[in-house]
CSV table of C-alpha atoms in Angstrom, one decimal:
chain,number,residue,atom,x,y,z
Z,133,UNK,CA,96.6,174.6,95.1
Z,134,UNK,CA,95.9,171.5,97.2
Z,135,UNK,CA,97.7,169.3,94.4
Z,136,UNK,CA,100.8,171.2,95.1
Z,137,UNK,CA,100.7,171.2,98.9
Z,138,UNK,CA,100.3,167.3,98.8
Z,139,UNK,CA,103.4,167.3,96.6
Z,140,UNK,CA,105.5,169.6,98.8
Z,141,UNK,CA,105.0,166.6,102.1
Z,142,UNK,CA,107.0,163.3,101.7
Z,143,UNK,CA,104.3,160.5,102.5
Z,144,UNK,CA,106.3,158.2,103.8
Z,145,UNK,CA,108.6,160.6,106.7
Z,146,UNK,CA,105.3,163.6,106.1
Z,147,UNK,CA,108.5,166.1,106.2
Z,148,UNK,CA,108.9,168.9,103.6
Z,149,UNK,CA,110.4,168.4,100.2
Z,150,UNK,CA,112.6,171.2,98.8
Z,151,UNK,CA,112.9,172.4,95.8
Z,152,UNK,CA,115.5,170.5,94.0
Z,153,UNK,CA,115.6,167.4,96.3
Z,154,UNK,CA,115.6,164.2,94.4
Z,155,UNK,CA,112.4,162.7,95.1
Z,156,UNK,CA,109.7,160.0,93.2
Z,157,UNK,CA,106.0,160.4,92.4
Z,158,UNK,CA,103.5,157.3,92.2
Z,159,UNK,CA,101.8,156.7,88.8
Z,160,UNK,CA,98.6,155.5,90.8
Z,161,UNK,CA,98.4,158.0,93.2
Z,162,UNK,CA,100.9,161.0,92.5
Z,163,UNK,CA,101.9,160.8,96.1
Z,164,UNK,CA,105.4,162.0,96.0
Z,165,UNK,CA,108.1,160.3,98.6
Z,166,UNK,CA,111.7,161.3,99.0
Z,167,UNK,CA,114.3,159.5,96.7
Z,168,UNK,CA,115.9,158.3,100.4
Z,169,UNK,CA,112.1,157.2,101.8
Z,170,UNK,CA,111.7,154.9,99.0
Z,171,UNK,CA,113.3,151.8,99.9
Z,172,UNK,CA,111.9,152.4,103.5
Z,173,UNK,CA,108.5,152.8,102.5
Z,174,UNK,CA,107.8,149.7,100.5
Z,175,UNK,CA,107.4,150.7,97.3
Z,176,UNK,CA,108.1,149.8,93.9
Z,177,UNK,CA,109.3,150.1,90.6
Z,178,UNK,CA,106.5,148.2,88.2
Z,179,UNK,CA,107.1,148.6,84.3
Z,180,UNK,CA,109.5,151.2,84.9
Z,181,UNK,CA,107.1,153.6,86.9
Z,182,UNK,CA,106.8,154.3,90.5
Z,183,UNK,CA,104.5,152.9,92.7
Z,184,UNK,CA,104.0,153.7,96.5
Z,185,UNK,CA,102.7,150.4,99.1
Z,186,UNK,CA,98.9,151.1,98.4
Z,187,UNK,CA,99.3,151.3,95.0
Z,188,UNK,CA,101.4,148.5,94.1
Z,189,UNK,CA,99.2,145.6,94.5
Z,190,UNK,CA,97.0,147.2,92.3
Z,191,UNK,CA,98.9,147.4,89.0
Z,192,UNK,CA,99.8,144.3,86.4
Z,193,UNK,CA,103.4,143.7,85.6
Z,194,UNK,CA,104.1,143.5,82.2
Z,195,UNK,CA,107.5,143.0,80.5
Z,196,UNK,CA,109.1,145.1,77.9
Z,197,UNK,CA,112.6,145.6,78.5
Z,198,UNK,CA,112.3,147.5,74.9
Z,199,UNK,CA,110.5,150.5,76.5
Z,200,UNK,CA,113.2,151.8,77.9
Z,201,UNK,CA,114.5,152.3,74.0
Z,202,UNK,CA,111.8,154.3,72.9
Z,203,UNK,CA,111.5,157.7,72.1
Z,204,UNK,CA,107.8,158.7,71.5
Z,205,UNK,CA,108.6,162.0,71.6
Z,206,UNK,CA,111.1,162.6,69.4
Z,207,UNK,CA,110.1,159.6,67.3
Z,208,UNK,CA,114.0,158.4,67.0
Z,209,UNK,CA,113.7,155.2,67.8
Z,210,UNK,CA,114.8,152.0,65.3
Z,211,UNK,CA,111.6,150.9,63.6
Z,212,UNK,CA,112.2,147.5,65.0
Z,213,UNK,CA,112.8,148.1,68.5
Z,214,UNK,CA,109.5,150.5,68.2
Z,215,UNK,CA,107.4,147.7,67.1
Z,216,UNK,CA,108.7,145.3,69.1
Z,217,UNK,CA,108.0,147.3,71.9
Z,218,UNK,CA,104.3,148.2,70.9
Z,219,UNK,CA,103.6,144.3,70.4
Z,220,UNK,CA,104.8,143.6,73.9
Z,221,UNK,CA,102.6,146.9,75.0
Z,222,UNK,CA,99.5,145.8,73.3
Z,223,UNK,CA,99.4,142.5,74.7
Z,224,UNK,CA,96.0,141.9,76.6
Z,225,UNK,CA,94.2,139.3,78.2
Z,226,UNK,CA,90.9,138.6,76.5
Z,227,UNK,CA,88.1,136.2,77.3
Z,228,UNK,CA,86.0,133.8,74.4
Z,229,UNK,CA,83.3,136.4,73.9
Z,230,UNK,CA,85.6,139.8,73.9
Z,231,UNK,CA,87.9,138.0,71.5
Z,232,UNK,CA,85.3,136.9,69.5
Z,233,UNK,CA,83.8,140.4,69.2
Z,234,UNK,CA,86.9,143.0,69.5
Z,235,UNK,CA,89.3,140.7,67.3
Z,236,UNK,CA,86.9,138.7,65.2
Z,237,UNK,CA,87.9,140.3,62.0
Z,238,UNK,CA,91.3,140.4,62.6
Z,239,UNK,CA,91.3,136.4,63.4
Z,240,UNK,CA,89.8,135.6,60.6
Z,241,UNK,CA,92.2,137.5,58.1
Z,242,UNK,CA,95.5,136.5,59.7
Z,243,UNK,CA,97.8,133.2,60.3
Z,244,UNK,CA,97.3,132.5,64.0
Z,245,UNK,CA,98.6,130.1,66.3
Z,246,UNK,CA,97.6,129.5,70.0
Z,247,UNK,CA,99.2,127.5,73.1
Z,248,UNK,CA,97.6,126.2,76.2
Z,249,UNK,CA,99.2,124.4,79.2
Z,250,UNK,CA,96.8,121.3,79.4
Z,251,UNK,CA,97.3,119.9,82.3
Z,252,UNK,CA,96.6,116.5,81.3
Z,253,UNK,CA,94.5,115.3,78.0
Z,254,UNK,CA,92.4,112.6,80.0
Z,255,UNK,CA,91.5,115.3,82.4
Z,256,UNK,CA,91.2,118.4,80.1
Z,257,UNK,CA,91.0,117.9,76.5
Z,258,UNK,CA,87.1,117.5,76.3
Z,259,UNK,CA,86.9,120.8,77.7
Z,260,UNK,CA,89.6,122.5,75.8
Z,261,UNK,CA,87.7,121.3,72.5
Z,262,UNK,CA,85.0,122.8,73.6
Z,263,UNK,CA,86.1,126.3,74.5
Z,264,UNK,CA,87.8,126.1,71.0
Z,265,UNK,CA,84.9,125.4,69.4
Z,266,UNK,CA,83.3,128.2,70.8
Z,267,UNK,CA,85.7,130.7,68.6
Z,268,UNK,CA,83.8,132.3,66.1
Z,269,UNK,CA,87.1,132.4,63.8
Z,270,UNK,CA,89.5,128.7,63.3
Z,271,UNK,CA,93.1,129.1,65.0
Z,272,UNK,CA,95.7,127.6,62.4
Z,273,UNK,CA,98.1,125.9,64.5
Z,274,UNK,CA,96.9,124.7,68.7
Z,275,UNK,CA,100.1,123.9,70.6
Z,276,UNK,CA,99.3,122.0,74.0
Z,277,UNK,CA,102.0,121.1,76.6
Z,278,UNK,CA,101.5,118.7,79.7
Z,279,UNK,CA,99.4,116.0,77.7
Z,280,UNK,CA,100.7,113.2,79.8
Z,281,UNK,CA,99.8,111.3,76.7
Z,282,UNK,CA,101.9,110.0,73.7
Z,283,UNK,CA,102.0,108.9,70.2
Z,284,UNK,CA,100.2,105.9,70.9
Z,285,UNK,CA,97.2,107.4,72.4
Z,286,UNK,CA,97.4,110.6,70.0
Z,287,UNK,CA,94.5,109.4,67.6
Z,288,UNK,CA,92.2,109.2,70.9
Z,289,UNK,CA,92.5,113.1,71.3
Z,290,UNK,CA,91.5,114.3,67.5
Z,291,UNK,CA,90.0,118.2,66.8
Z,292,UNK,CA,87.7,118.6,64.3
Z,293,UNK,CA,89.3,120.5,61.2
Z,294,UNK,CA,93.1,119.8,62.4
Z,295,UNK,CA,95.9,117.5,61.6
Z,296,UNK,CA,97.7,116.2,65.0
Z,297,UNK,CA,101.1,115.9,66.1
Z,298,UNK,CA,102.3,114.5,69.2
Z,299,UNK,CA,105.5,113.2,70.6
Z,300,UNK,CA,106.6,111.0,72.8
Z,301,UNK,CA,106.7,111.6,76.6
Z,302,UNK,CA,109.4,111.1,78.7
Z,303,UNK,CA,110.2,107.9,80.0
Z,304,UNK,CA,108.7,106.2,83.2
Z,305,UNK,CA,106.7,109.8,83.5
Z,306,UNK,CA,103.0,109.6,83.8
Z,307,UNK,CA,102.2,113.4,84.5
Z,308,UNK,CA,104.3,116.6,83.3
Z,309,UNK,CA,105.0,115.2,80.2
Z,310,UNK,CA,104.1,115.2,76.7
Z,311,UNK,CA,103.6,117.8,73.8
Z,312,UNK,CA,101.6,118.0,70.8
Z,313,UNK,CA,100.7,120.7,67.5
Z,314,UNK,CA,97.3,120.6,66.0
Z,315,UNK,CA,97.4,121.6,62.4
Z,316,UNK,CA,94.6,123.2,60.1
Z,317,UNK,CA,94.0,120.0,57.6
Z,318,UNK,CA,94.5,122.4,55.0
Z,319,UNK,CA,98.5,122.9,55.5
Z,320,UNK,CA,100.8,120.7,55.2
Z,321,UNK,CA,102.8,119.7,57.8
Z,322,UNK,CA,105.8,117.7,58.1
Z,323,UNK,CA,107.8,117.1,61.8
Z,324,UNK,CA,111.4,117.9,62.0
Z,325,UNK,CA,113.0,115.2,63.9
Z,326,UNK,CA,116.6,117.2,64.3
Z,327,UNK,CA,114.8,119.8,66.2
Z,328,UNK,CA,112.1,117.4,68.0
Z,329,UNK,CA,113.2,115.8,71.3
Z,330,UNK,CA,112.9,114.3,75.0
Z,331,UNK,CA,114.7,114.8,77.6
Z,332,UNK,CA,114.5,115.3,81.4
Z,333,UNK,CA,115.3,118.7,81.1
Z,334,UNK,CA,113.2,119.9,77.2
Z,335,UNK,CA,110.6,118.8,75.9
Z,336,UNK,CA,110.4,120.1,71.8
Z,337,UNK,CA,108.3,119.1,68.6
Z,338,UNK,CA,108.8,120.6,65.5
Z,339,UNK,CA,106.9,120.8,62.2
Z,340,UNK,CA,107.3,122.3,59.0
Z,341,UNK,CA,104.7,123.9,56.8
Z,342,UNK,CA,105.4,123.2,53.2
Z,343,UNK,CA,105.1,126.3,51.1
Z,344,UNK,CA,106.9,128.7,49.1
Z,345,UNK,CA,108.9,130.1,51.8
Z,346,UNK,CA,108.4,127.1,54.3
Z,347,UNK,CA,106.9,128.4,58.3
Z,348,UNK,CA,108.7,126.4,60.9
Z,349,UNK,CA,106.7,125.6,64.2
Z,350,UNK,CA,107.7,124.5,67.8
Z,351,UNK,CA,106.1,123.7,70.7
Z,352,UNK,CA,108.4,123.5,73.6
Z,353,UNK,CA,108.0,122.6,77.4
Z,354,UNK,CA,110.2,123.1,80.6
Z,355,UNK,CA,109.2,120.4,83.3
Z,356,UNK,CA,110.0,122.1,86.7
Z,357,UNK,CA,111.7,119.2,88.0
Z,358,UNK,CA,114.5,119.6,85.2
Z,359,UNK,CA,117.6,121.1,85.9
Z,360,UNK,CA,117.0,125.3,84.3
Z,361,UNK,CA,120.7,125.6,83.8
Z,362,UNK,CA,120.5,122.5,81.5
Z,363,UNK,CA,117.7,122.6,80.0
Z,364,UNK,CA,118.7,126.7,78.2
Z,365,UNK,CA,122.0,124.5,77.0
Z,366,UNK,CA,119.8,122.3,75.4
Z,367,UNK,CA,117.7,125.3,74.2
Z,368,UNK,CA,120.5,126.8,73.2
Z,369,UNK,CA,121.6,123.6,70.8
Z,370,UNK,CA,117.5,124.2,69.9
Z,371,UNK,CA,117.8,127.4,68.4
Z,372,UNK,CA,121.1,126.7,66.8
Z,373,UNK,CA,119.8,124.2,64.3
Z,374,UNK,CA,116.3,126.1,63.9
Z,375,UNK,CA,116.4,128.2,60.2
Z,376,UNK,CA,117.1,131.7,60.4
Z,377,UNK,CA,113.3,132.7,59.4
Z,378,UNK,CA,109.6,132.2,59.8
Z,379,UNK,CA,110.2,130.4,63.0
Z,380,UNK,CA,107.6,130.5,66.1
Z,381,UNK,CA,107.8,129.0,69.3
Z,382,UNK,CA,105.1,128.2,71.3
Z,383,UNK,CA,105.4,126.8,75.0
Z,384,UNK,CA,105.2,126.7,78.7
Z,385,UNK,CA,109.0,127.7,79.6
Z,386,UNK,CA,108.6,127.7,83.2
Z,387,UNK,CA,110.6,130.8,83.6
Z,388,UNK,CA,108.5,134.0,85.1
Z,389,UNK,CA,109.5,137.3,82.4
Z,390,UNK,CA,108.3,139.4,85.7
Z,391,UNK,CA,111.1,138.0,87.7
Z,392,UNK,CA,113.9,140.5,86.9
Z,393,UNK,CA,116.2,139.6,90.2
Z,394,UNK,CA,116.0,135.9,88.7
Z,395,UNK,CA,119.4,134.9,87.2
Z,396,UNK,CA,117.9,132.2,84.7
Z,397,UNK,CA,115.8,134.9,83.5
Z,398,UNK,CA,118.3,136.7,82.5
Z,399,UNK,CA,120.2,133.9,80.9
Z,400,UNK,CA,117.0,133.0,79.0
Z,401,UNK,CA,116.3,136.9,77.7
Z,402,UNK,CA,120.1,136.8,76.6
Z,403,UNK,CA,119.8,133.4,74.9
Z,404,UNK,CA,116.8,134.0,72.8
Z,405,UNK,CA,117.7,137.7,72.1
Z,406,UNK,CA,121.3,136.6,70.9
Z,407,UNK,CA,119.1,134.4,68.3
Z,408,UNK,CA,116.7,137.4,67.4
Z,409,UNK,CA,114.3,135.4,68.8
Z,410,UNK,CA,111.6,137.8,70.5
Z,411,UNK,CA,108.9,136.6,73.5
Z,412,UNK,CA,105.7,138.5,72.0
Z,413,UNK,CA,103.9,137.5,75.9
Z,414,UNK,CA,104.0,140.2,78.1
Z,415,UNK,CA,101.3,140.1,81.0
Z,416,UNK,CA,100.8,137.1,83.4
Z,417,UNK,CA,99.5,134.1,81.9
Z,418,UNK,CA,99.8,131.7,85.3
Z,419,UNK,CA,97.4,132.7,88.2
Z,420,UNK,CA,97.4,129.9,90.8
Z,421,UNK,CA,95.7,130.2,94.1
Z,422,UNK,CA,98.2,131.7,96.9
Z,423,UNK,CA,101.0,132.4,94.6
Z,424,UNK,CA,101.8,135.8,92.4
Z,425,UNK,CA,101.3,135.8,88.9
Z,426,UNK,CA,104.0,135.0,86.2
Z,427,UNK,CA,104.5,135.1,83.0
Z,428,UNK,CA,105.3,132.0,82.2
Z,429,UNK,CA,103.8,130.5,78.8
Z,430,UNK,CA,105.0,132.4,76.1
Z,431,UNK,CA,105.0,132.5,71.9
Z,432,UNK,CA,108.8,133.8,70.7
Z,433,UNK,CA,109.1,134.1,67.0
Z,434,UNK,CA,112.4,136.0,64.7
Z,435,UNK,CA,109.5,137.2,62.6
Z,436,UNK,CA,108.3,140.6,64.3
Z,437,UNK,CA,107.8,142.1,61.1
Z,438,UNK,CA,104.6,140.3,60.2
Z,439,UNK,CA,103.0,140.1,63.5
Z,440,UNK,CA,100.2,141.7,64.2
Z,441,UNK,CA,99.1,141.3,67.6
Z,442,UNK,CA,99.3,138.9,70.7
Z,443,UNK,CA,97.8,138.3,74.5
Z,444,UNK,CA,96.2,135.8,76.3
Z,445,UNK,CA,92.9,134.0,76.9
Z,446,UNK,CA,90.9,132.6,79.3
Z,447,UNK,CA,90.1,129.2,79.0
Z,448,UNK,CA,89.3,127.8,82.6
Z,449,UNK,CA,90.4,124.4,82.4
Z,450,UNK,CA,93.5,125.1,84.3
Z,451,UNK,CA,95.8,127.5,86.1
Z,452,UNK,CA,97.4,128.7,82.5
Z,453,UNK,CA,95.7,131.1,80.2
Z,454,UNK,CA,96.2,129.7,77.0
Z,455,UNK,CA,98.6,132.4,74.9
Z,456,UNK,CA,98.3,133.0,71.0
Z,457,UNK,CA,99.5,135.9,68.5
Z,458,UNK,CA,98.6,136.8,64.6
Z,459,UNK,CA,100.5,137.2,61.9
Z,460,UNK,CA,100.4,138.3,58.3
Z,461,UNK,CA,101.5,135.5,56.3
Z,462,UNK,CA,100.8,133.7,52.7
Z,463,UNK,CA,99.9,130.5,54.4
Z,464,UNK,CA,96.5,132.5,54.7
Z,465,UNK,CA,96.0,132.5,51.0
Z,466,UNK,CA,98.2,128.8,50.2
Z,467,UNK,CA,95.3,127.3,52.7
Z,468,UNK,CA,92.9,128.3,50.2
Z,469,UNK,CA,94.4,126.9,47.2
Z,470,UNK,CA,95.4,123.4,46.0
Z,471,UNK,CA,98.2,122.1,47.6
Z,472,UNK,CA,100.5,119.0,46.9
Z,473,UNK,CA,100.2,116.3,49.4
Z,474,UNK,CA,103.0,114.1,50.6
Z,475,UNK,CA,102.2,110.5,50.3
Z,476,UNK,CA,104.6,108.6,53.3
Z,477,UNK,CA,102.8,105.3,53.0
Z,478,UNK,CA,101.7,102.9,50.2
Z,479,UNK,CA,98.5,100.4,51.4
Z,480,UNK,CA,98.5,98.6,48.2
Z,481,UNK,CA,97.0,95.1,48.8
Z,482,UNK,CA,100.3,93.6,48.9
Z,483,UNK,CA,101.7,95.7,51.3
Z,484,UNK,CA,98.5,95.7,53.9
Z,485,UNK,CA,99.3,91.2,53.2
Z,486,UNK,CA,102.9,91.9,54.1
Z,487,UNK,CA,101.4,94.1,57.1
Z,488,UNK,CA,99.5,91.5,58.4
Z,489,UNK,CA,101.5,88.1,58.7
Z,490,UNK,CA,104.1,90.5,60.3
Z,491,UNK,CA,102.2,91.5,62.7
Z,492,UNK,CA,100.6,88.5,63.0
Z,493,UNK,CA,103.8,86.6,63.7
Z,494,UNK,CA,105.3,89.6,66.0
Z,495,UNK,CA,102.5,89.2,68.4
Z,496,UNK,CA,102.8,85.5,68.6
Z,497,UNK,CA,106.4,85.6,69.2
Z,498,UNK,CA,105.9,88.8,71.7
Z,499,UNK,CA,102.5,89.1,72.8
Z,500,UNK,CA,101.7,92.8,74.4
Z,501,UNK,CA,101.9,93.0,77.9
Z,502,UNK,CA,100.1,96.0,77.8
Z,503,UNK,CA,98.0,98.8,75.2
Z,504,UNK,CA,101.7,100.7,74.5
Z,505,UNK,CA,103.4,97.4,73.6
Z,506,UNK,CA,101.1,96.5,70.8
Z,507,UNK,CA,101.0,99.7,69.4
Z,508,UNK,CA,104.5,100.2,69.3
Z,509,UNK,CA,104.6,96.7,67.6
Z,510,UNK,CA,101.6,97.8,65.4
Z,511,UNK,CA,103.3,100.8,64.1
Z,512,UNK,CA,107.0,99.0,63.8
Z,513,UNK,CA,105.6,96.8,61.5
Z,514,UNK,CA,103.0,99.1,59.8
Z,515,UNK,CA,106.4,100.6,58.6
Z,516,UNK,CA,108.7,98.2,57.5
Z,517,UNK,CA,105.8,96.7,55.8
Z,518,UNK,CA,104.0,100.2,53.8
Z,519,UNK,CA,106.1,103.2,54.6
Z,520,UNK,CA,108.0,105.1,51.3
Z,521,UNK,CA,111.8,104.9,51.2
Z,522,UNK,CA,110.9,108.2,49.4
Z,523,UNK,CA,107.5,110.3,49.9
Z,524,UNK,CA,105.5,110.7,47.0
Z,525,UNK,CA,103.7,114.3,46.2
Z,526,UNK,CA,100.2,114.6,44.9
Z,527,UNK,CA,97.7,117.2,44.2
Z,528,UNK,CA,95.3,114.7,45.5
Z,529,UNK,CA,94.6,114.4,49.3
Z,530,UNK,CA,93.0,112.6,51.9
Z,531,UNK,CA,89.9,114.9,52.0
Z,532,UNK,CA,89.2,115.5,48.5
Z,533,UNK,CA,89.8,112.1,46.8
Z,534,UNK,CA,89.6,109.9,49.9
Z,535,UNK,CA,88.7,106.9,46.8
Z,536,UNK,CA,91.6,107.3,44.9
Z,537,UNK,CA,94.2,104.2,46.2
Z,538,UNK,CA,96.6,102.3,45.4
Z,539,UNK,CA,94.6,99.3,45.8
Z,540,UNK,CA,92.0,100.6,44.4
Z,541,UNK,CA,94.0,101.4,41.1
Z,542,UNK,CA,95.2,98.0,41.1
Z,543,UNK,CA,91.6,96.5,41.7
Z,544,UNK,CA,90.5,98.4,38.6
Z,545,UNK,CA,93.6,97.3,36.2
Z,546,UNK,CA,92.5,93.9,36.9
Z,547,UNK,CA,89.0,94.6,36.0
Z,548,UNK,CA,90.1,95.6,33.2
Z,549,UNK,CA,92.4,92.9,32.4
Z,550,UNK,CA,89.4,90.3,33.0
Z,551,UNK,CA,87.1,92.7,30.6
Z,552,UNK,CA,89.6,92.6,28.0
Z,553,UNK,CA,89.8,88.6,28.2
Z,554,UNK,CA,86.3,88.2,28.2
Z,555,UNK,CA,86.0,90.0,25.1
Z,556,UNK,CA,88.5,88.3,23.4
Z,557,UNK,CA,87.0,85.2,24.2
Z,558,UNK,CA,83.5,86.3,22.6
Z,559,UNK,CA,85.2,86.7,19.8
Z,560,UNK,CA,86.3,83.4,19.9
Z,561,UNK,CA,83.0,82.2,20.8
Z,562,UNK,CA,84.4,80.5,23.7
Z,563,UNK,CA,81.5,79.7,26.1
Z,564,UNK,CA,83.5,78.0,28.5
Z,565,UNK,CA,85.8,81.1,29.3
Z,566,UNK,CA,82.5,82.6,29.4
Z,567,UNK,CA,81.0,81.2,32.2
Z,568,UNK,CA,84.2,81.2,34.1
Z,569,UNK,CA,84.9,84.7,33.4
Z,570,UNK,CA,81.4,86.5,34.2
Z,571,UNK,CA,81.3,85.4,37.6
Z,572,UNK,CA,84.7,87.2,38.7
Z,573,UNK,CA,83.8,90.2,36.8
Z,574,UNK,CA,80.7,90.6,38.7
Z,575,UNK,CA,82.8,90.0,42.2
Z,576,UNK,CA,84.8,92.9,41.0
């Protein structure tokens, strides 16, 4: 009886509500307000429910614009919108030790890809390796944005387990810039320069896992001090060239999904929903002192199908939660198996000769002013002295014949070349070749 009489009072105006007069009801509280009293009394509309002043600073904002399709009851709803809509439902924030006990299993079956904000490699990387290390279960691809480091300092920042990819920051910036993919050393990656760029405005590195039906990654970043308009164009030219499967985005877009009133929101929903591109991050995963929180980072993948869940987690090492999201794929069963690996440079003994009197001369003619200039000229001439015109494939890779080299090979023809001369000369009871010969076998 009481729960009736509380409904019957508006409680914003405390007058009487008739039967039939349009009227709201809190979710939190089932306070009930008049349908005129609710712009007066301050409250809200939060994932499509209705939320009075005391409750509204109490609920999470989470975004699923697909909701609204659904049909639970009646069950009618397209089986695509319906899952999209229960990924972007599911999503939840985890920490280390609830992941590692509620999703363990899961982890450790699936493909699985992560993305933290940085803030800065010199500052935060240590830490980061750490947390990750602390994961019962291996991630198979780490995107980080903000490494305000680039290629030439890449091999500094190494994870144990993972290939790294980085690229380049933007010019004259020391901070805000700089993005990077860790791989599991057990796929094989190769970057996608058409789709991997710098500018002002977008930051984007691509790579593509070689298999059977090849997975193509990208980790993207939005500076805030880009133009937005400008920077969805260049998006835009982004999602044009990417394939039309089995592509995943990872980044830190710098545009708030909670944000409804925002027009650049709604440009950036159209854009990557026009692509059948779909954000699978729908809680906040930016918390900074002072300031609401947005959901900024974000994974967006056209492959809704085979994904299996997504939210974020707390790392601590800056205001970003890092983001990441699961996904049935065959790459879980290719990383168990052989796999060909692509060969890009030859260090035969020549080459590494070549390599060296380059550089040699390069530096002498140019000396480095600085760490980045004689890397850059280490790696210009490191290519135009051992890099393929065309990669070579082998079954063999770096981890499990790290012996087996060029050089090497051509070592142990020459071995055999002496051997072979040496006999010969026994046979000719040649002492003299003999003596000469022994001596360079042994150095061999």
């Amino acid at each position: 009886m009481i729960f009736h009489l509380k409904k019957e009072h508006c409680n914003h105006c405390q007058r009487n509500i008739g039967l039939g007069h349009p009227h709201f009801e809190c979710l939190g509280c089932n306070s009930i307000l008049h349908a005129k009293c609710f712009k007066p009394s301050d409250a809200v509309v939060i994932n499509d429910d209705f939320y009075c002043k005391n409750c509204k600073n109490s609920v999470s904002k989470i975004f699923n614009p697909f909701k609204t399709m659904t049909d639970p009851e009646t069950g009618n709803t397209d089986p695509y919108i319906q899952k999209i809509s229960d990924i972007l439902e599911n999503c939840k924030s985890y920490t280390i030790k609830n992941l590692n006990t509620d999703i363990n299993q899961q982890l450790a079956e699936n493909f699985s890809m992560l993305f933290q904000n940085i803030d800065g490699n010199k500052t935060n990387f240590d830490t980061f390796s750490v947390e990750i290390d602390r994961i019962s279960e291996k991630f198979s691809v780490i995107g980080l944005a903000e490494t305000n480091v680039g290629t030439d300092e890449s091999t500094v920042y190494c994870l144990e387990g993972y290939n790294c990819f980085y690229q380049d920051k933007h010019v004259n910036k020391t901070k805000g810039s700089g993005v990077a993919l860790y791989l599991d050393d057990k796929l094989n990656g190769v970057v996608n320069d058409r789709l991997s760029w710098v500018t002002k405005n977008l930051e984007t590195l691509f790579v593509t896992i070689q298999c059977d039906e090849p997975v193509h990654i990208g980790v993207v970043y939005r500076p805030p001090s880009g133009n937005a308009s400008e920077a969805l164009e260049e998006f835009h030219k982004v999602l044009e060239l990417c394939p039309k499967k089995n592509v995943h985005l990872l980044g830190d877009f710098n545009i708030n999904l909670h944000d409804e009133t925002s027009g650049i929101v709604n440009e950036f929903e159209n854009l990557i929903l026009s692509f059948d591109i779909t954000p699978l991050i729908s809680i906040s995963t930016h918390h900074k002192p002072g300031c609401q929180p947005s959901c900024i980072d974000n994974i967006l993948t056209n492959d809704i199908e085979n994904t299996v869940l997504s939210g974020t987690l707390s790392t601590g090492i800056s205001h970003h939660h890092a983001v990441f999201h699961l996904l049935r794929s065959p790459l879980m069963h290719k990383r168990e198996q052989e796999q060909k690996h692509v060969q890009y440079y030859d260090y035969c003994n020549k080459n590494v000769d070549r390599f060296l009197t380059s550089l040699s001369q390069e530096l002498t003619i140019k000396p480095p002013l600085n760490f980045s200039d004689f890397s850059s000229a280490f790696h210009n001439e490191l290519d135009k002295a051992c890099k393929l015109e065309r990669p070579k494939c082998s079954k063999r890779t770096a981890k499990e014949n790290p012996w087996i080299t060029s050089g090497l090979i051509a070592s142990i023809d020459r071995k055999h070349e002496l051997f072979d001369s040496w006999k010969n000369a026994k046979k000719e009871k040649s002492t003299d070749c003999d003596s000469a010969l022994i001596p360079l076998l042994r150095k061999r």
